XYZ file of C-alpha atoms in Angstrom:
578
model
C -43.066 -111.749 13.542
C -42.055 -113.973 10.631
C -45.919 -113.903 9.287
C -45.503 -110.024 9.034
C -42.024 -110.140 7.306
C -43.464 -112.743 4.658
C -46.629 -109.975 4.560
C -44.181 -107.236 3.804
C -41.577 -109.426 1.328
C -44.651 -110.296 -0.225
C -45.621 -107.254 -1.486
C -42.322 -106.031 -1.996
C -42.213 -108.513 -4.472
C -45.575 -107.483 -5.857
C -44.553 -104.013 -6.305
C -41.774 -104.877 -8.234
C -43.657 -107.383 -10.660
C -45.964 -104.427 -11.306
C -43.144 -101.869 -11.979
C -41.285 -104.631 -14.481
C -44.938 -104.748 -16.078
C -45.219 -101.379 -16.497
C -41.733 -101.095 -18.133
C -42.432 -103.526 -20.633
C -45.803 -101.537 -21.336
C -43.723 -98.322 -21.906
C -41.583 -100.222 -24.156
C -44.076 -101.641 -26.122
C -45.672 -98.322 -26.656
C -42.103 -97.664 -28.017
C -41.985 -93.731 -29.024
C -44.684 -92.758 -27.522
C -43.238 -91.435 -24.283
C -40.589 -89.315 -26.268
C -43.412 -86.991 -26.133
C -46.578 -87.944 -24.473
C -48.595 -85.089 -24.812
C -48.237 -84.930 -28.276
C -47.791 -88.505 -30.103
C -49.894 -91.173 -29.699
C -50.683 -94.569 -31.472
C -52.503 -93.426 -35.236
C -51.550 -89.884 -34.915
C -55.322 -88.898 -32.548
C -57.617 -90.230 -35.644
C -59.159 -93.142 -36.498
C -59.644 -95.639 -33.865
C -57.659 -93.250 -30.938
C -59.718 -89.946 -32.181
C -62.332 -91.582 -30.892
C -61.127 -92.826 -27.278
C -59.374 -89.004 -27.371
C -62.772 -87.780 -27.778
C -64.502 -89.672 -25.683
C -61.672 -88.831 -22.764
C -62.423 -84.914 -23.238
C -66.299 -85.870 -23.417
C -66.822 -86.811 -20.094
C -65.246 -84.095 -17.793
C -67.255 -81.979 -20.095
C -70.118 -83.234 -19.732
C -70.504 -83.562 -16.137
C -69.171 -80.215 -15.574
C -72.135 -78.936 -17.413
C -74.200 -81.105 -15.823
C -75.659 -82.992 -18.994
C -76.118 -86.644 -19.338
C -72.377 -88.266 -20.406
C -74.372 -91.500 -22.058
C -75.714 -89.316 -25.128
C -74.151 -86.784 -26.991
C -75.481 -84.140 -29.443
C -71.984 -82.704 -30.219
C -71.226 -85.547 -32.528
C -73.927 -86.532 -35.696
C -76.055 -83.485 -34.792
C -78.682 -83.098 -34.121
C -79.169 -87.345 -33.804
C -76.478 -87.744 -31.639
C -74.883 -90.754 -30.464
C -75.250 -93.137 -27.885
C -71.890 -93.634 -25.757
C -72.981 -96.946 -24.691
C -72.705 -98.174 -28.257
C -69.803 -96.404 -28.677
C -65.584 -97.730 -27.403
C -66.474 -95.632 -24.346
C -64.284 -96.077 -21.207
C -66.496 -93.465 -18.831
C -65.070 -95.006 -15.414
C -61.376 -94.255 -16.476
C -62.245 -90.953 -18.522
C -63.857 -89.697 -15.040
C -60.472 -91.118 -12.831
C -57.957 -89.323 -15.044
C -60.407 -86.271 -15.468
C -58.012 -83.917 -13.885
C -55.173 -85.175 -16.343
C -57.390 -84.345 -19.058
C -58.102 -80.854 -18.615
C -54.637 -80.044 -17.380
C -52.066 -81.821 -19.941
C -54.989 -82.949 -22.466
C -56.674 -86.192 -23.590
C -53.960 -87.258 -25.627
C -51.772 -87.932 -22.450
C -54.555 -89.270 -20.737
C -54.963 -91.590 -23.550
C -51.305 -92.801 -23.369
C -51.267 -93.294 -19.316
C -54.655 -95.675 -20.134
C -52.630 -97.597 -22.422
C -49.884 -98.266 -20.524
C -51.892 -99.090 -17.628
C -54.015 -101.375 -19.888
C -51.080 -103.541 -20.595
C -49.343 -103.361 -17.240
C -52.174 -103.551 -15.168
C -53.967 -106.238 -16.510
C -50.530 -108.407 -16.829
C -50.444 -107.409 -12.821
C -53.973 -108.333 -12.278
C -53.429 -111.578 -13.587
C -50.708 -111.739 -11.992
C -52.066 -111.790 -8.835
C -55.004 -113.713 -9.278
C -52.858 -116.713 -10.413
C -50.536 -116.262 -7.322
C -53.787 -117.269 -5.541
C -53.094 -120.529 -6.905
C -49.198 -120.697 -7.577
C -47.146 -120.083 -4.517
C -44.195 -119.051 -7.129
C -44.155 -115.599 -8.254
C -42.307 -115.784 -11.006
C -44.690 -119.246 -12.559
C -47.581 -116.226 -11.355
C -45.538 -113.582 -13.265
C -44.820 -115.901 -16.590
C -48.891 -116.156 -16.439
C -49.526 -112.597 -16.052
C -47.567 -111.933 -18.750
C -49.691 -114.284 -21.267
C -52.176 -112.676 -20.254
C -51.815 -109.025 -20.283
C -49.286 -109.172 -23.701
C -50.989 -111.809 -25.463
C -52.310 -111.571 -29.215
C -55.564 -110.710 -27.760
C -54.259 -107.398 -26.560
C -51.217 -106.524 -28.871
C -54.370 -106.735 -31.739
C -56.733 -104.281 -29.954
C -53.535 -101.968 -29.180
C -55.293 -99.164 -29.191
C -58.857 -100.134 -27.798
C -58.925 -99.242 -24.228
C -62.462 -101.061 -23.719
C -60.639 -104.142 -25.078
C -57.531 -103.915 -23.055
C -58.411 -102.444 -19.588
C -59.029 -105.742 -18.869
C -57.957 -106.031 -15.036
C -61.124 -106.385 -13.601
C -62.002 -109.670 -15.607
C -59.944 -112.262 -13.586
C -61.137 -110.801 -10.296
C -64.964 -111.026 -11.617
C -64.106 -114.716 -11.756
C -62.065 -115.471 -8.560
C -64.629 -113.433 -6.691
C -67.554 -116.387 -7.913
C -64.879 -119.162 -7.280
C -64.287 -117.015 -3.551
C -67.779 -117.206 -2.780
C -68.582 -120.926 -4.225
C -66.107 -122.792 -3.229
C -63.958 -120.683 -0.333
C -66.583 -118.983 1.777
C -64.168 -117.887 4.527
C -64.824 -114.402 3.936
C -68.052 -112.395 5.138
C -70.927 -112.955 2.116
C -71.982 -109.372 2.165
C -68.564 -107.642 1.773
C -68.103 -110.682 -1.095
C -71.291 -109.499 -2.423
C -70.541 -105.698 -2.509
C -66.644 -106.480 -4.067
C -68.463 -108.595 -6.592
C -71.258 -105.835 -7.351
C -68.941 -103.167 -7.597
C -65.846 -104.978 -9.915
C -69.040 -105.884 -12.034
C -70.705 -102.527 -11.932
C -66.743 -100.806 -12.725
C -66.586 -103.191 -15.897
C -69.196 -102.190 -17.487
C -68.209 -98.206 -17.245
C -64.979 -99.779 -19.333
C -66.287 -102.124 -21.668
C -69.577 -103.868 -21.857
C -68.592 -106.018 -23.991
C -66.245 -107.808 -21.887
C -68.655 -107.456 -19.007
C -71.075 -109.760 -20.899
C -68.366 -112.432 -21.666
C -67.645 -112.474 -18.137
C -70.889 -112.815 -17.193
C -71.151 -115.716 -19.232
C -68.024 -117.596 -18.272
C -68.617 -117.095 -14.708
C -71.917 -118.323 -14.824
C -70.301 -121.670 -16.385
C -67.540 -121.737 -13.394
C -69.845 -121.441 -11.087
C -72.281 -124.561 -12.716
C -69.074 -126.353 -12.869
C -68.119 -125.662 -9.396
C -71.097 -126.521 -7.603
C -71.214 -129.867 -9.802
C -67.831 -130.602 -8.818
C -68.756 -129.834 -4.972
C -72.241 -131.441 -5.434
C -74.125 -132.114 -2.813
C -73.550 -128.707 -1.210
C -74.507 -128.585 2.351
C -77.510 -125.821 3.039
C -75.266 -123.267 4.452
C -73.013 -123.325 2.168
C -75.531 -122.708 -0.646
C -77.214 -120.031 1.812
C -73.936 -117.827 1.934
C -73.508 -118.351 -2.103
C -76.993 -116.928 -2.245
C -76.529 -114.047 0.526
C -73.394 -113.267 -1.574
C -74.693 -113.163 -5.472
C -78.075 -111.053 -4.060
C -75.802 -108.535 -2.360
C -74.332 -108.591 -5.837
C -76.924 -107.729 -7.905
C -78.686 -105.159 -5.182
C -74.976 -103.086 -5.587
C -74.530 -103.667 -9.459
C -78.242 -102.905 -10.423
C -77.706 -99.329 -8.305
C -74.621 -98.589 -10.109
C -75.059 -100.323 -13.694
C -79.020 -99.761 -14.200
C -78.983 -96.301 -15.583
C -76.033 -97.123 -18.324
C -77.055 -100.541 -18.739
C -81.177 -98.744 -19.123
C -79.425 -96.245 -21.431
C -77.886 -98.404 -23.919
C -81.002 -100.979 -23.985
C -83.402 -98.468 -24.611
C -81.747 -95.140 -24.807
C -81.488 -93.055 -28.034
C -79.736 -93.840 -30.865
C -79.321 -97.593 -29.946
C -78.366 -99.994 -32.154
C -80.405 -102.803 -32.924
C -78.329 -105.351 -35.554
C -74.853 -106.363 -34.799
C -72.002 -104.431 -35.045
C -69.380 -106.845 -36.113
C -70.736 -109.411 -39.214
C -69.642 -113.125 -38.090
C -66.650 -113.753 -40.645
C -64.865 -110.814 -39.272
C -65.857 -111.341 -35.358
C -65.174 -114.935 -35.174
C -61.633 -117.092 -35.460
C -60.169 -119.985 -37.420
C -59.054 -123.440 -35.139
C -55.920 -122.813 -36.853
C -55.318 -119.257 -36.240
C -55.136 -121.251 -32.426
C -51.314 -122.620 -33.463
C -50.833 -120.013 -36.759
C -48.355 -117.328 -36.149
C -49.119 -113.897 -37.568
C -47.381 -110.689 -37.874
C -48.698 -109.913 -34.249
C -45.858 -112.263 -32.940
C -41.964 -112.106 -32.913
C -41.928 -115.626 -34.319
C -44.125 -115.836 -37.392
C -42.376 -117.669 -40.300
C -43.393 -116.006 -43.737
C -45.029 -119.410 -44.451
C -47.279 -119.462 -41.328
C -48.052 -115.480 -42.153
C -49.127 -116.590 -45.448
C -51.462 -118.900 -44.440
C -52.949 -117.363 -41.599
C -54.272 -114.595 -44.628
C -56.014 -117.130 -45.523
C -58.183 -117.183 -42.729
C -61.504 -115.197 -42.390
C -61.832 -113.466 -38.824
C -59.714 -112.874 -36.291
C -56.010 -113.458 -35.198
C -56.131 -112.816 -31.749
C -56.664 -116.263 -30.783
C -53.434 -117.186 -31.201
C -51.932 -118.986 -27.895
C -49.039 -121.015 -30.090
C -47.558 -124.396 -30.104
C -45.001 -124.614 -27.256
C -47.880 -122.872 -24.487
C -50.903 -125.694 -25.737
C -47.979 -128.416 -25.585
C -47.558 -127.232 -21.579
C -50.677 -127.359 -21.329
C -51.275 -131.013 -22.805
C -48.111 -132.358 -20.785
C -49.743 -130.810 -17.416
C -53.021 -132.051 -18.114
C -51.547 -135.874 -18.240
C -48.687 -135.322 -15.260
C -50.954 -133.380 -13.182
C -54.456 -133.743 -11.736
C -55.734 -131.230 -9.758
C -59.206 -129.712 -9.229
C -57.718 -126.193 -10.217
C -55.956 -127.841 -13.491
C -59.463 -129.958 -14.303
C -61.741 -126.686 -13.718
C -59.392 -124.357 -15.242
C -58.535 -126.445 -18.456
C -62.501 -126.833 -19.047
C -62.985 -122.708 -19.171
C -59.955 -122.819 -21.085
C -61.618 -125.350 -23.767
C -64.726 -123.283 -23.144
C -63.525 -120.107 -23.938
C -61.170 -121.120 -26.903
C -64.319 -122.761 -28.335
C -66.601 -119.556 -27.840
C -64.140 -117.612 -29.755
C -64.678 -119.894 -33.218
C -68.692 -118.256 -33.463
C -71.295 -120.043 -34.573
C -69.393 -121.913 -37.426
C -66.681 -124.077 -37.512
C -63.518 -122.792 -39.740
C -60.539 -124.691 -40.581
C -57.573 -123.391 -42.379
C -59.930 -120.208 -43.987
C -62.990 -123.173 -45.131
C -65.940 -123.149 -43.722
C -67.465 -126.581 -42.546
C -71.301 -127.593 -42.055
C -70.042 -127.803 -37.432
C -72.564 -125.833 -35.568
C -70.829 -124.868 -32.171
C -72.152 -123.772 -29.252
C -71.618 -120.086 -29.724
C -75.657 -120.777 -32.052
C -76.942 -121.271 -28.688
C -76.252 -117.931 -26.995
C -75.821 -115.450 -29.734
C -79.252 -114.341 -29.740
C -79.830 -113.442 -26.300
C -79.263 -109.356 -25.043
C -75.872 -108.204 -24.938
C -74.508 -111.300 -26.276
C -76.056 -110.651 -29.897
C -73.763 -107.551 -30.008
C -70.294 -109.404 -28.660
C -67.798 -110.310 -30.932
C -66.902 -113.799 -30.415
C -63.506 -113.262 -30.937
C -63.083 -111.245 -27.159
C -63.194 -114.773 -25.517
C -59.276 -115.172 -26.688
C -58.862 -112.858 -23.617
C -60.296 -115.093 -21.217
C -58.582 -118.126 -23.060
C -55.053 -117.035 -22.497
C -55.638 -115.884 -18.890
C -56.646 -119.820 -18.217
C -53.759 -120.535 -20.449
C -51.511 -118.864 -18.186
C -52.724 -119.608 -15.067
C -52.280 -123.609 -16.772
C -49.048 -122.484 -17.597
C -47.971 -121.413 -14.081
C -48.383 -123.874 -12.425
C -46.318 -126.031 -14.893
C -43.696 -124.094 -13.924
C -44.277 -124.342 -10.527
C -44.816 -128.171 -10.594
C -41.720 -127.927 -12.309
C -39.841 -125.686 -9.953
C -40.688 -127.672 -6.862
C -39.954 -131.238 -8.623
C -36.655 -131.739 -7.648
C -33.283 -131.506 -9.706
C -31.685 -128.219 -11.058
C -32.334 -129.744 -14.698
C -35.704 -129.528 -13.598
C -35.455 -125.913 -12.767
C -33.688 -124.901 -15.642
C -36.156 -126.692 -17.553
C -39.213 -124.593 -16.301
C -36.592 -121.304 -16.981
C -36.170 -122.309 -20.397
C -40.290 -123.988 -20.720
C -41.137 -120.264 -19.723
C -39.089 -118.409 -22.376
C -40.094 -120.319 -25.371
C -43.733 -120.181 -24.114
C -43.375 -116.332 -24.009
C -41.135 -115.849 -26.955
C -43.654 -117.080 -29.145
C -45.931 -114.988 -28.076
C -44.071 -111.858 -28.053
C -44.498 -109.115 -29.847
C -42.951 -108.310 -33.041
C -42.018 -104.773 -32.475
C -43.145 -101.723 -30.211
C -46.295 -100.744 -31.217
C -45.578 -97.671 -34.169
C -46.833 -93.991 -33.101
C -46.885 -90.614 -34.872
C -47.583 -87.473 -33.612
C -50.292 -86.433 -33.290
C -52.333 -84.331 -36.114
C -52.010 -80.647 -36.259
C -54.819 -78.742 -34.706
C -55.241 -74.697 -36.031
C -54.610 -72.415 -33.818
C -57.896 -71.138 -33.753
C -59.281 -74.372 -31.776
C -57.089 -73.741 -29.525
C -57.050 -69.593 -29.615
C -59.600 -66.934 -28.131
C -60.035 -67.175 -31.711
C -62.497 -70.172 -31.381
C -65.138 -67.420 -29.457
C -66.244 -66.144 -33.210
C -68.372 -69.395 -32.983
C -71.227 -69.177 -31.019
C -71.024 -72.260 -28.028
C -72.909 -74.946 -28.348
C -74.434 -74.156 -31.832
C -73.819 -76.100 -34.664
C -70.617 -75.523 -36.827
C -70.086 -77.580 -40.366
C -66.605 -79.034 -40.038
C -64.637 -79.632 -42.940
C -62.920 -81.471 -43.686
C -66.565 -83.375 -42.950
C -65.729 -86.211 -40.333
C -66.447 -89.484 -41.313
C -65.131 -92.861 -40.469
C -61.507 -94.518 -40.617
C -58.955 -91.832 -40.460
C -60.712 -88.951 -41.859
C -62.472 -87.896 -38.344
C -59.737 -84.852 -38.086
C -62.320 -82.453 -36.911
C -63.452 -84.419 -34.182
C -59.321 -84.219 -32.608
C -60.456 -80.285 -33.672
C -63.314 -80.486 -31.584
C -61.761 -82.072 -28.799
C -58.775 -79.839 -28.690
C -61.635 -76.723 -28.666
C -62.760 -78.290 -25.303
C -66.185 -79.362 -26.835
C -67.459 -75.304 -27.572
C -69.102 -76.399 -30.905
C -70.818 -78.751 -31.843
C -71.091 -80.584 -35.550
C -73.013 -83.046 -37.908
C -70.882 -86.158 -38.932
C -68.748 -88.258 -36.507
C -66.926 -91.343 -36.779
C -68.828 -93.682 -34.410
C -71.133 -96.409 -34.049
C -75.068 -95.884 -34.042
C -78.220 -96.598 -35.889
C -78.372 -96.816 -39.715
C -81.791 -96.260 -41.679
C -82.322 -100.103 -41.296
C -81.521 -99.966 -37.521
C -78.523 -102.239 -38.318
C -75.345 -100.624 -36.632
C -73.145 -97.962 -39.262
C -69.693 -96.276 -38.126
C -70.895 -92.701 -39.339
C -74.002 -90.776 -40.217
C -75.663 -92.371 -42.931
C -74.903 -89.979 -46.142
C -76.172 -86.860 -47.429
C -76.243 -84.596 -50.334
C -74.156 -81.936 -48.581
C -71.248 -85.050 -46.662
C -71.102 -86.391 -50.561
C -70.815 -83.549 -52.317
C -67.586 -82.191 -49.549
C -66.292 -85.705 -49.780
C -66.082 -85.710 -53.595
C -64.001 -82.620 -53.044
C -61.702 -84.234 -49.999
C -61.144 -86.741 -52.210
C -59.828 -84.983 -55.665
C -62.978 -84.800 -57.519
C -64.331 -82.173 -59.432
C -66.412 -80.045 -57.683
C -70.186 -80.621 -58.348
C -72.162 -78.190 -60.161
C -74.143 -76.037 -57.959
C -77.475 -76.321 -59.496
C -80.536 -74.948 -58.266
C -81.476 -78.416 -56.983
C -78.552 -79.369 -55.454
C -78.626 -75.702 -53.460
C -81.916 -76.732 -52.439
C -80.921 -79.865 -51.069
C -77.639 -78.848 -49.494
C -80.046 -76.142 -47.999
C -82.080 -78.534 -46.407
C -79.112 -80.340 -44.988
C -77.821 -76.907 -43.271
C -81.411 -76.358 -42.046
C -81.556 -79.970 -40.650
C -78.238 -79.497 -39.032
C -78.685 -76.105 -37.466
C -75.734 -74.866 -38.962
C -74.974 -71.764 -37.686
C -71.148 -71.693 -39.115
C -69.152 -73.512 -41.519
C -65.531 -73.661 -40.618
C -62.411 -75.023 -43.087
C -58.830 -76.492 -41.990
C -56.023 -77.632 -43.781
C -56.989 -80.206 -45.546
C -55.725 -81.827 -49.342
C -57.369 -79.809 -52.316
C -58.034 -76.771 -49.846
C -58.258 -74.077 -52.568
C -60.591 -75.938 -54.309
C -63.053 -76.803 -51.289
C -63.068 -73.131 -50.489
C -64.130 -72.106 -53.997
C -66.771 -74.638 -53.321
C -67.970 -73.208 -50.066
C -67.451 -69.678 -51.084
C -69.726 -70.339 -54.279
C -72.048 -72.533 -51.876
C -72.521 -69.558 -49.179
C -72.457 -66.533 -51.541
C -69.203 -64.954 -50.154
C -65.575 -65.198 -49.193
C -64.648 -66.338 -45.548
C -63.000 -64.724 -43.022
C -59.044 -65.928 -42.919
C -58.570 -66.700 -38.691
C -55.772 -68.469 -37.162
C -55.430 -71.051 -39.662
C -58.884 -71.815 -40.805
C -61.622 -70.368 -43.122
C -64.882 -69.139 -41.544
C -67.574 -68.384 -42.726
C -69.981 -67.065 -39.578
C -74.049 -67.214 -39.579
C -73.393 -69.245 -43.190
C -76.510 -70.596 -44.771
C -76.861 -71.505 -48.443
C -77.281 -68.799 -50.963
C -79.565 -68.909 -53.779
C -78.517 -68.581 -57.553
């Protein structure tokens, strides 16, 4: 009787940790639940047009019964590969029916808040494993699902639905070291959290994959010699593995190696994807605490921020490590090292100068999947072992003795976490005007599925308006241009389709330039862009220098377009000669 009311005040207490994380991710997100459905984190473009689109692309997709991982309604007729691409297809499929009832916009903002209180949970609960105290579990969680890592990806969900990763990890500790569990079902749980990661992020999956790997090498040494069965269930368990994640992961994982429109060169350059050692202990304007002089010389630094774990949490840490031994502190503080160490790339920096260190990150960067990861992710995995380090300083603390000694690990807690904090909730806008006629019967004077020229022309950054166009339009169209990752000329990765006569000429005009002059030759050309596209229609929205860019068009097609719910249109447009 007393087992099952510790059961059920045990996960009373769960619940409640999850619902305080998930308030603190709806305050972080700050206005963006004044109106959910319409205001989001950039407005819908740039980096969020892209997870927006991607949210609408995949209940699309399968409803028609075409392959989600490639997509000719984006950079037509190329396409894009959606393995290469921030695609989230395991949560885009979940929240499906959100989508196409209340629209991708609120399915973006549920996935963020879940991102941030989820993962916290997650953590949460993996540490508990480990700390009997939930609040030293909770303190942890929260390092790790609001640290710098996530507040600077706030609005990359394949960066921050990051709840699977410290499973992935206790599930090869489970099956090294505990083994009181049945191998297969071990196996399948491992397969399947493995298999679910990479329909979120793949780049994550691949740092896992790593890091585990080095737990486990570290476990068995530490356990070393192993007794045969215990090395026959660790095998049983990892095959099982593999048998369920190659069924589930093969055909994405197939796609992306040697699917269409891969990407051969890296995505990230190594300045910008790796970290400073002193960006480790250098506040930045991602944190509450960040003294102007600290801001000022973390610009300094090439690379990342996210890294940042702060002074007070690496003194715990340090203090712990001399107080108290433990196998958990010993294995735990070496992924820790590891991980903070993978996250400086290939070169040593210090204080924004580079020195002639090698580090260890030269040794794997070559190999698949890890030539396209940006070093920088491992700052995830570092402050999860930074706050599983952390709580169980507070529990050693708790437990010690002495109500100083409490109120010591109360007030260790909140300057560990302060520093960390955020500065502010994250800013949101609302989200970009759509006409009417994407969103009108209107939208049936295109033909579906044929190829309409956008403007203004999507490109990369924050002018990718027409793909939140497109999206709202429930894919009917599709269009040349795109903000997204793919293959340049070279192979070598670009963020949009690599430029033509007809995307420089309209983005002279976006821009305030003088329209060019519409030569035969640059007809001709423009011509053969419409003709590669398959441009059946040319649409225009509100856009800066409007009048002008229809004078352009209108000159370009040989007539005036039809005025419809907010847009220009001219239907079966093709270039006109002089």
């Amino acid at each position: 009787m007393n087992g099952l009311v510790d059961r059920l005040h045990a996960r009373r207490t769960q619940l409640l940790v999850l619902l305080a994380f998930l308030g603190l991710a709806v305050l972080l997100l700050g206005s963006t639940w004044m109106s959910p459905t319409t205001r989001t984190l950039g407005g819908g473009v740039g980096d969020p047009g892209i997870f927006t689109w991607s949210l609408r692309w995949t209940p699309f997709a399968i409803g028609r019964q075409i392959s989600p991982l490639f997509s000719d309604y984006l950079n037509h007729p190329d396409g894009i590969n959606l393995m290469w691409n921030t695609w989230v297809p395991l949560p885009g499929l979940l929240l499906s029916p959100l989508t196409l009832a209340f629209g991708p916009v609120l399915s973006l903002n549920v996935l963020l808040t879940l991102a941030y209180g989820l993962s916290a949970w997650s953590a949460y609960l993996a540490i508990h494993r480990y700390v009997p105290n939930h609040a030293a579990a909770a303190a942890g969680g929260l390092v790790y699902g609001f640290s710098p890592a996530m507040i600077a990806h706030s609005h990359h969900l394949n960066l921050i639905l990051v709840f699977l990763l410290p499973w992935l990890l206790v599930l090869v500790e489970e099956i090294a070291v505990h083994q009181d569990r049945s191998p297969v079902w071990l196996g399948v749980a491992l397969g399947l959290a493995g298999a679910a990661q990479v329909l979120i992020g793949v780049e994550l999956f691949t740092g896992a994959v790593l890091l585990g790997g080095l737990l486990l090498v570290a476990l068995v040494a530490m356990r070393a010699p192993s007794p045969r069965g215990q090395v026959r269930y660790a095998a049983t368990a990892f095959a099982v593995s593999l048998v369920v994640f190659g069924v589930l992961a093969a055909w994405p994982l197939k796609e992306q190696v040697t699917g269409p429109a891969r990407v051969h060169g890296d995505i990230t350059e190594e300045v910008r994807g790796s970290s400073d050692l002193l960006a480790v202990v250098t506040p930045s304007r991602l944190s509450a605490i960040a003294p102007q002089v600290a801001v000022h010389l973390g610009d300094r630094f090439a690379g990342s921020r996210e890294t940042y774990l702060g002074i007070p949490l690496l003194l715990v840490v340090a203090a712990l490590l001399v107080r108290h031994r433990s196998p958990v502190v010993g294995i735990c503080a070496a992924m820790l090292l590891v991980s903070l160490v993978l996250s400086l790339g290939s070169g040593l920096r210090v204080g924004g100068h580079a020195t002639p260190v090698r580090l260890p990150w030269t040794a794997v960067e070559s190999l698949p999947l890890l030539r396209n990861m940006v070093p920088a992710r491992f700052a995830l995995f570092t402050a999860l072992f930074a706050g599983l380090l952390l709580a169980v300083a507070l529990d050693a603390l708790w437990w010690d003795g002495g109500w100083w000694r409490r109120a010591l690990a109360v007030a260790t807690a909140l300057a560990v976490l302060a520093f960390l904090a955020p500065p502010a909730p994250l800013p949101s806008s609302p989200v970009v005007a759509t006409p009417a006629f994407f969103t009108t019967s209107a939208l049936a004077a295109l033909p579906r599925d044929e190829v309409a020229l956008v403007v203004p022309f999507p490109q990369k950054g924050r002018a990718n308006r027409a793909m939140l166009w497109q999206t709202e339009a429930g894919m009917w169209f599709k269009m040349p241009g795109g903000y997204f990752v793919g293959p340049g000329p070279d192979g070598d990765a670009v963020r949009e389709a690599p430029p033509s006569t007809t995307s420089l000429a309209l983005d002279r005009i976006q821009r305030g330039g003088r329209p060019p002059d519409l030569t035969p030759a640059l007809r001709g050309q423009m011509a053969r862009d419409f003709v590669r596209w398959r441009v059946r229609s040319v649409v225009l929205g509100p856009m800066p220098h409007r009048r002008v860019m229809a004078g352009f068009l209108s000159d370009l097609l040989g007539r005036a377009p039809q005025r419809l719910a907010g847009v220009e249109l001219w239907g079966e447009a093709s270039v006109a000669p002089l």
